[in-house]
């Protein structure tokens, strides 16, 4: 009996040892896992802190460089300043991408940085390649960028102080946490940057849309503006209630009346912008939710052509299509004698849920269109295609009349569309000299 008791106690002791060993081994594994996770967290936190520090430093340097440019007079200093600005902006863009926040939450900030980068490159080309001085409009644009980047710089500096003083860990917070220091800062940056008037830097061929000119004609009343807006909507068979002038814009190149329509039966608001001189409808847009697509791009193009016909636009060609989920943006220009008149753009946005018009913009057409005497090309298509970059796979070639980037003159060009490394480009080549005038990514 004693022997059996001793054996039982031995077995129990062995089991206890096994349990203790298992417990110790499990804790050891947990500690190792936690140690590994902590190491990864430290590494991520270090990367986030470096990205934030780099972003703050680059934005500060960018803002300082913009300030220096605004007082620069010498050509050499202007060249050095623009080069430094371009470099600092791209540093800021890279650091911004290294932060633990979704880019859609930083859309306005990211767009601002990209706009500064593109504009600085544009000025470099203008200053170095074209040997042309900066215009007052260029200086005004640089000052506008300075004001906007100053907002970003101030907010980042305040957040930097909080990170140091409160030991904030960027890896443990997200924009969804309303009390998060990072979230609060970037929401503030976004709201302030977004509150500035929109900078019109657009993708594709819309980049070469010229600045609108002033509109001539007699001054119209607000009642006449509403009547023009009513007529426009009736021509497109768009249902509407009573329109009311909700805003006016005086201190612009084209003073306008903004006519607003509220549809009582539907959650839709319509806006029509009418020029105060001449009473031309320049833009139309409506605010509503767009549901899942029931139509495709070809349907949208056909609908846009039908709407243009109703508005008495003739011989219009679709030159650009941008599809964004359930919405498609279309750009049309007149086509005369086989030449695409890029200066006279008309832009439409079609909702693919019901194939109806969301936005319409004929500002360029209304301010630029006239009866032109179109020149004949000096060089042939075959001559233009000689000595092209062998990496550029040419797909189509057509004649296009575009506005000079640095003047109000129009230039007859060959538009060469093609691809390279999976990207599609349009290269505009002077039809008289063979010089490349503009290159845009489509």
C-alpha positions as semicolon CSV with decimal commas, in nm:
position;residue;x (nm);y (nm);z (nm)
1;X;0,000;0,000;0,000
2;X;0,287;0,236;0,093
3;X;0,460;0,147;-0,232
4;X;0,145;0,240;-0,427
5;X;0,117;0,570;-0,237
6;X;0,480;0,653;-0,310
7;X;0,425;0,572;-0,677
8;X;0,112;0,790;-0,687
9;X;0,298;1,077;-0,523
10;X;0,582;1,037;-0,770
11;X;0,340;1,049;-1,062
12;X;0,166;1,356;-0,919
13;X;0,503;1,523;-0,864
14;X;0,607;1,444;-1,220
15;X;0,281;1,588;-1,355
16;X;0,331;1,902;-1,149
17;X;0,683;1,937;-1,286
18;X;0,553;1,886;-1,640
19;X;0,280;2,148;-1,587
20;X;0,530;2,392;-1,438
21;X;0,768;2,323;-1,726
22;X;0,492;2,373;-1,981
23;X;0,383;2,695;-1,807
24;X;0,740;2,820;-1,799
25;X;0,796;2,725;-2,163
26;X;0,469;2,893;-2,267
27;X;0,557;3,210;-2,079
28;X;0,899;3,201;-2,236
29;X;0,747;3,179;-2,583
30;X;0,504;3,459;-2,502
31;X;0,789;3,673;-2,375
32;X;0,990;3,600;-2,690
33;X;0,689;3,683;-2,910
34;X;0,621;4,000;-2,716
35;X;0,988;4,089;-2,740
36;X;0,979;4,037;-3,118
37;X;0,658;4,240;-3,151
38;X;0,806;4,513;-2,935
39;X;1,118;4,519;-3,152
40;X;0,901;4,554;-3,464
41;X;0,697;4,826;-3,292
42;X;1,016;5,013;-3,196
43;X;1,141;4,983;-3,551
44;X;0,810;5,109;-3,694
45;X;0,796;5,392;-3,441
46;X;1,149;5,492;-3,532
47;X;1,059;5,498;-3,901
48;X;0,743;5,703;-3,836
49;X;0,934;5,950;-3,621
50;X;1,200;5,988;-3,891
51;X;0,931;6,039;-4,157
52;X;0,755;6,300;-3,946
53;X;1,079;6,480;-3,867
54;X;1,177;6,471;-4,233
55;X;0,835;6,602;-4,340
56;X;0,849;6,885;-4,089
57;X;1,204;6,981;-4,192
58;X;1,125;6,962;-4,565
59;X;0,808;7,170;-4,537
60;X;0,997;7,428;-4,331
61;X;1,276;7,438;-4,592
62;X;1,018;7,456;-4,870
63;X;0,843;7,750;-4,703
64;X;1,176;7,927;-4,643
65;X;1,276;7,872;-5,006
66;X;0,946;8,017;-5,128
67;X;1,004;8,323;-4,910
68;X;1,354;8,366;-5,054
69;X;1,224;8,336;-5,408
70;X;0,980;8,619;-5,346
71;X;1,271;8,860;-5,289
72;X;1,504;8,718;-5,557
73;X;1,605;8,946;-5,844
74;X;1,910;8,782;-6,003
75;X;1,867;8,514;-6,268
76;X;2,129;8,292;-6,102
77;X;1,959;8,303;-5,762
78;X;1,623;8,235;-5,922
79;X;1,761;7,922;-6,088
80;X;1,922;7,799;-5,764
81;X;1,609;7,880;-5,564
82;X;1,372;7,695;-5,797
83;X;1,604;7,393;-5,806
84;X;1,619;7,382;-5,425
85;X;1,242;7,426;-5,398
86;X;1,178;7,137;-5,636
87;X;1,413;6,912;-5,438
88;X;1,265;7,000;-5,098
89;X;0,908;6,947;-5,215
90;X;0,983;6,595;-5,336
91;X;1,156;6,523;-5,006
92;X;0,836;6,631;-4,828
93;X;0,623;6,409;-5,055
94;X;0,842;6,106;-4,977
95;X;0,829;6,170;-4,601
96;X;0,452;6,221;-4,612
97;X;0,415;5,875;-4,766
98;X;0,603;5,725;-4,468
99;X;0,349;5,832;-4,205
100;X;0,090;5,588;-4,058
101;X;-0,207;5,766;-4,214
102;X;-0,417;5,691;-4,519
103;X;-0,340;5,909;-4,819
104;X;-0,710;5,973;-4,883
105;X;-0,714;6,149;-4,545
106;X;-0,434;6,378;-4,664
107;X;-0,561;6,445;-5,014
108;X;-0,545;6,826;-4,999
109;X;-0,200;6,829;-4,837
110;X;-0,062;6,579;-5,087
111;X;-0,216;6,776;-5,375
112;X;-0,058;7,099;-5,247
113;X;0,288;6,944;-5,240
114;X;0,249;6,797;-5,588
115;X;0,123;7,131;-5,722
116;X;0,429;7,313;-5,582
117;X;0,657;7,048;-5,734
118;X;0,498;7,075;-6,077
119;X;0,488;7,454;-6,076
120;X;0,851;7,486;-5,970
121;X;0,946;7,253;-6,257
122;X;0,733;7,458;-6,496
123;X;0,912;7,777;-6,386
124;X;1,250;7,608;-6,422
125;X;1,170;7,520;-6,782
126;X;1,039;7,867;-6,849
127;X;1,340;8,035;-6,689
128;X;1,616;7,808;-6,820
129;X;1,494;7,662;-7,148
130;X;1,280;7,950;-7,272
131;X;1,496;8,224;-7,117
132;X;1,184;8,417;-7,017
133;X;1,143;8,621;-6,697
134;X;0,874;8,535;-6,446
135;X;0,547;8,719;-6,496
136;X;0,346;8,888;-6,222
137;X;0,112;8,591;-6,234
138;X;0,408;8,361;-6,163
139;X;0,511;8,570;-5,861
140;X;0,152;8,575;-5,736
141;X;0,138;8,196;-5,763
142;X;0,462;8,157;-5,564
143;X;0,321;8,385;-5,294
144;X;0,002;8,177;-5,283
145;X;0,210;7,861;-5,237
146;X;0,403;8,035;-4,958
147;X;0,080;8,117;-4,775
148;X;-0,051;7,763;-4,805
149;X;0,271;7,592;-4,707
150;X;0,300;7,824;-4,407
151;X;-0,024;7,676;-4,273
152;X;0,120;7,325;-4,301
153;X;0,451;7,430;-4,143
154;X;0,288;7,592;-3,839
155;X;0,071;7,287;-3,769
156;X;0,362;7,044;-3,805
157;X;0,577;7,251;-3,569
158;X;0,303;7,243;-3,305
159;X;0,267;6,867;-3,341
160;X;0,644;6,824;-3,319
161;X;0,642;7,002;-2,984
162;X;0,363;6,774;-2,856
163;X;0,551;6,463;-2,967
164;X;0,857;6,571;-2,768
165;X;0,678;6,705;-2,460
166;X;0,414;6,430;-2,428
167;X;0,616;6,137;-2,566
168;X;0,355;6,073;-2,836
169;X;0,400;5,743;-3,020
170;X;0,292;5,772;-3,382
171;X;0,262;5,394;-3,424
172;X;-0,014;5,374;-3,161
173;X;-0,250;5,632;-3,306
174;X;-0,471;5,662;-3,611
175;X;-0,684;5,925;-3,778
176;X;-0,996;5,745;-3,655
177;X;-0,902;5,837;-3,298
178;X;-1,050;6,185;-3,266
179;X;-0,826;6,269;-2,969
180;X;-0,511;6,153;-3,148
181;X;-0,249;6,428;-3,178
182;X;-0,158;6,319;-3,529
183;X;-0,521;6,293;-3,635
184;X;-0,607;6,634;-3,489
185;X;-0,311;6,798;-3,661
186;X;-0,373;6,652;-4,004
187;X;-0,746;6,719;-3,985
188;X;-0,659;7,080;-3,906
189;X;-0,407;7,094;-4,191
190;X;-0,656;6,940;-4,434
191;X;-0,938;7,175;-4,337
192;X;-0,718;7,484;-4,369
193;X;-0,554;7,382;-4,696
194;X;-0,889;7,271;-4,837
195;X;-1,039;7,610;-4,745
196;X;-0,810;7,788;-4,992
197;X;-0,950;7,842;-5,343
198;X;-0,882;7,547;-5,570
199;X;-0,559;7,549;-5,769
200;X;-0,643;7,423;-6,115
201;X;-0,371;7,172;-6,189
202;X;-0,537;6,895;-6,387
203;X;-0,435;6,564;-6,532
204;X;-0,395;6,481;-6,898
205;X;-0,468;6,719;-7,181
206;X;-0,661;6,948;-6,949
207;X;-0,319;7,069;-6,838
208;X;-0,284;7,257;-7,163
209;X;-0,618;7,434;-7,128
210;X;-0,542;7,807;-7,165
211;X;-0,640;8,074;-6,917
212;X;-0,988;8,210;-6,990
213;X;-1,021;8,557;-7,134
214;X;-1,256;8,829;-7,020
215;X;-1,605;8,822;-7,173
216;X;-1,736;9,124;-7,357
217;X;-2,101;9,225;-7,368
218;X;-2,363;9,422;-7,183
219;X;-2,410;9,391;-6,809
220;X;-2,714;9,177;-6,729
221;X;-2,939;9,182;-6,424
222;X;-2,987;8,899;-6,176
223;X;-3,331;8,832;-6,323
224;X;-3,176;8,794;-6,669
225;X;-2,913;8,560;-6,524
226;X;-3,182;8,333;-6,381
227;X;-3,360;8,339;-6,717
228;X;-3,038;8,231;-6,895
229;X;-2,989;7,952;-6,643
230;X;-3,352;7,838;-6,688
231;X;-3,310;7,826;-7,065
232;X;-2,990;7,621;-7,033
233;X;-3,156;7,362;-6,807
234;X;-3,466;7,346;-7,028
235;X;-3,253;7,277;-7,337
236;X;-3,101;6,978;-7,155
237;X;-3,443;6,865;-7,022
238;X;-3,316;6,895;-6,665
239;X;-3,603;6,936;-6,420
240;X;-3,571;7,234;-6,190
241;X;-3,766;7,458;-5,959
242;X;-3,730;7,832;-5,915
243;X;-3,378;7,960;-5,944
244;X;-3,227;8,226;-5,721
245;X;-2,899;8,414;-5,745
246;X;-2,716;8,289;-5,439
247;X;-2,375;8,444;-5,494
248;X;-2,195;8,690;-5,718
249;X;-1,827;8,706;-5,804
250;X;-1,701;9,053;-5,895
251;X;-1,325;9,060;-5,834
252;X;-1,237;8,810;-6,105
253;X;-1,151;8,817;-6,473
254;X;-1,503;8,694;-6,546
255;X;-1,765;8,833;-6,303
256;X;-2,048;8,581;-6,263
257;X;-2,387;8,523;-6,107
258;X;-2,430;8,191;-5,927
259;X;-2,787;8,064;-5,967
260;X;-2,901;7,792;-5,726
261;X;-3,195;7,553;-5,764
262;X;-3,330;7,337;-5,484
263;X;-3,539;7,041;-5,597
264;X;-3,793;6,990;-5,322
265;X;-3,885;6,633;-5,420
266;X;-3,527;6,507;-5,444
267;X;-3,207;6,555;-5,248
268;X;-3,043;6,739;-5,537
269;X;-2,910;7,093;-5,564
270;X;-2,833;7,252;-5,901
271;X;-2,595;7,541;-5,965
272;X;-2,555;7,740;-6,285
273;X;-2,286;8,007;-6,325
274;X;-2,375;8,287;-6,568
275;X;-2,139;8,562;-6,683
276;X;-2,250;8,907;-6,571
277;X;-2,148;9,043;-6,911
278;X;-2,318;8,882;-7,205
279;X;-2,521;8,641;-6,990
280;X;-2,339;8,325;-7,104
281;X;-2,374;8,004;-6,905
282;X;-2,018;7,905;-6,816
283;X;-2,065;7,615;-6,575
284;X;-2,332;7,384;-6,443
285;X;-2,300;7,132;-6,163
286;X;-2,529;6,939;-5,936
287;X;-2,474;6,778;-5,600
288;X;-2,619;6,434;-5,547
289;X;-2,518;6,082;-5,450
290;X;-2,409;5,861;-5,740
291;X;-2,512;5,495;-5,714
292;X;-2,358;5,186;-5,870
293;X;-2,286;5,209;-6,242
294;X;-2,544;5,081;-6,489
295;X;-2,381;5,238;-6,796
296;X;-2,031;5,228;-6,944
297;X;-1,794;5,485;-7,089
298;X;-1,927;5,450;-7,444
299;X;-2,279;5,523;-7,319
300;X;-2,148;5,833;-7,142
301;X;-1,970;5,961;-7,455
302;X;-2,284;5,911;-7,662
303;X;-2,489;6,096;-7,401
304;X;-2,237;6,381;-7,388
305;X;-2,247;6,420;-7,767
306;X;-2,626;6,429;-7,755
307;X;-2,620;6,701;-7,489
308;X;-2,368;6,905;-7,688
309;X;-2,592;6,883;-7,993
310;X;-2,885;7,014;-7,786
311;X;-2,664;7,308;-7,685
312;X;-2,579;7,373;-8,054
313;X;-2,215;7,265;-8,037
314;X;-2,117;7,121;-8,374
315;X;-1,827;6,905;-8,492
316;X;-1,708;6,829;-8,138
317;X;-1,458;6,548;-8,079
318;X;-1,390;6,368;-7,753
319;X;-1,016;6,397;-7,679
320;X;-0,992;6,273;-7,321
321;X;-1,172;6,024;-7,097
322;X;-1,107;5,991;-6,723
323;X;-1,301;5,715;-6,548
324;X;-1,337;5,739;-6,169
325;X;-1,552;5,454;-6,032
326;X;-1,912;5,551;-6,116
327;X;-1,831;5,885;-6,280
328;X;-1,660;5,967;-6,609
329;X;-1,500;6,303;-6,702
330;X;-1,500;6,385;-7,073
331;X;-1,322;6,661;-7,264
332;X;-1,443;6,775;-7,606
333;X;-1,296;7,022;-7,857
334;X;-1,409;7,144;-8,200
335;X;-1,261;6,968;-8,501
336;X;-1,208;7,187;-8,809
337;X;-1,052;7,064;-9,134
338;X;-0,905;6,769;-8,944
339;X;-0,747;6,995;-8,679
340;X;-0,841;6,959;-8,311
341;X;-0,885;7,304;-8,151
342;X;-0,758;7,243;-7,799
343;X;-0,804;7,606;-7,693
344;X;-1,183;7,570;-7,705
345;X;-1,233;7,292;-7,449
346;X;-1,573;7,186;-7,322
347;X;-1,578;6,950;-7,021
348;X;-1,862;6,727;-6,909
349;X;-1,901;6,484;-6,622
350;X;-2,151;6,200;-6,659
351;X;-2,287;5,983;-6,378
352;X;-2,284;5,618;-6,480
353;X;-2,573;5,518;-6,256
354;X;-2,834;5,688;-6,478
355;X;-2,616;5,838;-6,758
356;X;-2,707;6,197;-6,669
357;X;-2,502;6,516;-6,660
358;X;-2,333;6,605;-6,331
359;X;-2,103;6,888;-6,441
360;X;-2,059;7,105;-6,747
361;X;-1,786;7,363;-6,808
362;X;-1,754;7,566;-7,126
363;X;-1,547;7,852;-6,982
364;X;-1,261;7,803;-7,230
365;X;-1,496;7,770;-7,526
366;X;-1,703;8,074;-7,427
367;X;-1,397;8,294;-7,380
368;X;-1,169;8,161;-7,654
369;X;-1,380;8,046;-7,948
370;X;-1,376;8,251;-8,268
371;X;-1,374;8,193;-8,644
372;X;-1,011;8,108;-8,714
373;X;-0,808;8,105;-9,030
374;X;-0,625;7,779;-8,970
375;X;-0,270;7,750;-9,107
376;X;-0,139;7,457;-9,305
377;X;0,140;7,245;-9,156
378;X;0,487;7,314;-9,293
379;X;0,618;6,966;-9,209
380;X;0,452;6,639;-9,301
381;X;0,353;6,366;-9,057
382;X;0,636;6,149;-9,192
383;X;0,891;6,424;-9,126
384;X;0,760;6,474;-8,774
385;X;0,792;6,104;-8,694
386;X;1,157;6,091;-8,800
387;X;1,412;6,059;-8,520
388;X;1,152;5,993;-8,252
389;X;1,267;5,832;-7,929
390;X;1,276;5,457;-8,014
391;X;1,131;5,372;-7,671
392;X;0,814;5,568;-7,751
393;X;0,559;5,343;-7,922
394;X;0,355;5,575;-8,147
395;X;-0,016;5,491;-8,171
396;X;-0,187;5,791;-8,334
397;X;-0,084;6,122;-8,493
398;X;-0,319;6,415;-8,553
399;X;-0,307;6,790;-8,601
400;X;-0,391;7,004;-8,296
401;X;-0,406;7,377;-8,239
402;X;-0,284;7,458;-7,886
403;X;-0,204;7,775;-7,694
404;X;0,161;7,857;-7,630
405;X;0,257;7,786;-7,269
406;X;0,429;8,122;-7,232
407;X;0,215;8,356;-7,443
408;X;-0,137;8,401;-7,583
409;X;-0,032;8,278;-7,928
410;X;-0,175;7,962;-8,079
411;X;0,054;7,704;-8,240
412;X;-0,035;7,439;-8,495
413;X;0,114;7,111;-8,377
414;X;0,113;6,740;-8,444
415;X;-0,015;6,555;-8,141
416;X;0,170;6,223;-8,122
417;X;-0,001;5,978;-7,886
418;X;0,186;5,670;-7,772
419;X;0,313;5,465;-7,481
420;X;0,638;5,406;-7,296
421;X;0,692;5,180;-6,991
422;X;0,318;5,127;-6,970
423;X;0,237;5,499;-6,954
424;X;0,043;5,690;-7,222
425;X;0,163;6,033;-7,336
426;X;0,074;6,303;-7,586
427;X;0,372;6,482;-7,740
428;X;0,282;6,809;-7,913
429;X;0,534;6,895;-8,186
430;X;0,540;7,229;-8,372
431;X;0,411;7,159;-8,724
432;X;0,640;7,429;-8,865
433;X;0,969;7,363;-8,684
434;X;0,948;7,010;-8,546
435;X;1,025;7,137;-8,193
436;X;0,856;6,955;-7,904
437;X;0,622;7,209;-7,746
438;X;0,439;7,019;-7,474
439;X;0,439;6,669;-7,329
440;X;0,147;6,554;-7,113
441;X;0,073;6,222;-6,946
442;X;-0,273;6,098;-7,027
